[in-house]
């Protein structure tokens, strides 16, 4: 899945790195207040899931491999 209007940056060049840094600064300026409000709205629910080691928060490759291995054991 790819965002249709996603920007890409070549940070291997000084100009590309500058464009990326500028993009981050502008994004922070435009969206920081809105993002802060949205994060505050879900903070408590996230912390509850985190404290319970909720399965939905597992996203690392290690976790994915563990889940695949568990699935293989159930299928056998």
XYZ file of C-alpha atoms in Angstrom, residues 19-61:
43
model
C 14.703 19.170 1.127
C 13.944 16.356 3.581
C 14.862 18.474 6.611
C 12.761 21.353 5.285
C 9.822 19.005 4.731
C 10.088 17.745 8.331
C 10.158 21.298 9.695
C 7.133 22.351 7.649
C 5.234 19.208 8.567
C 5.928 19.803 12.261
C 4.780 23.400 11.968
C 1.581 22.576 10.067
C 0.482 19.414 11.849
C 2.039 19.396 15.341
C -1.001 20.843 17.178
C -3.419 18.479 15.430
C -1.176 15.460 16.003
C -0.746 16.367 19.661
C -4.520 16.475 20.156
C -5.034 13.170 18.356
C -2.273 11.465 20.341
C -3.659 12.786 23.628
C -7.061 11.341 22.692
C -5.672 7.789 22.366
C -2.845 7.950 24.915
C -4.630 6.150 27.759
C -5.921 3.360 25.533
C -2.440 2.869 24.090
C -0.824 2.746 27.536
C -3.342 0.121 28.664
C -2.528 -2.006 25.630
C 1.188 -1.502 26.224
C 0.935 -2.518 29.886
C -0.923 -5.687 28.860
C 1.629 -6.449 26.105
C -1.277 -6.413 23.653
C -0.722 -8.498 20.547
C -1.837 -5.640 18.293
C 1.276 -3.661 19.270
C 3.661 -6.359 18.046
C 5.238 -5.184 14.853
C 8.922 -6.092 14.861
C 10.357 -8.762 12.602
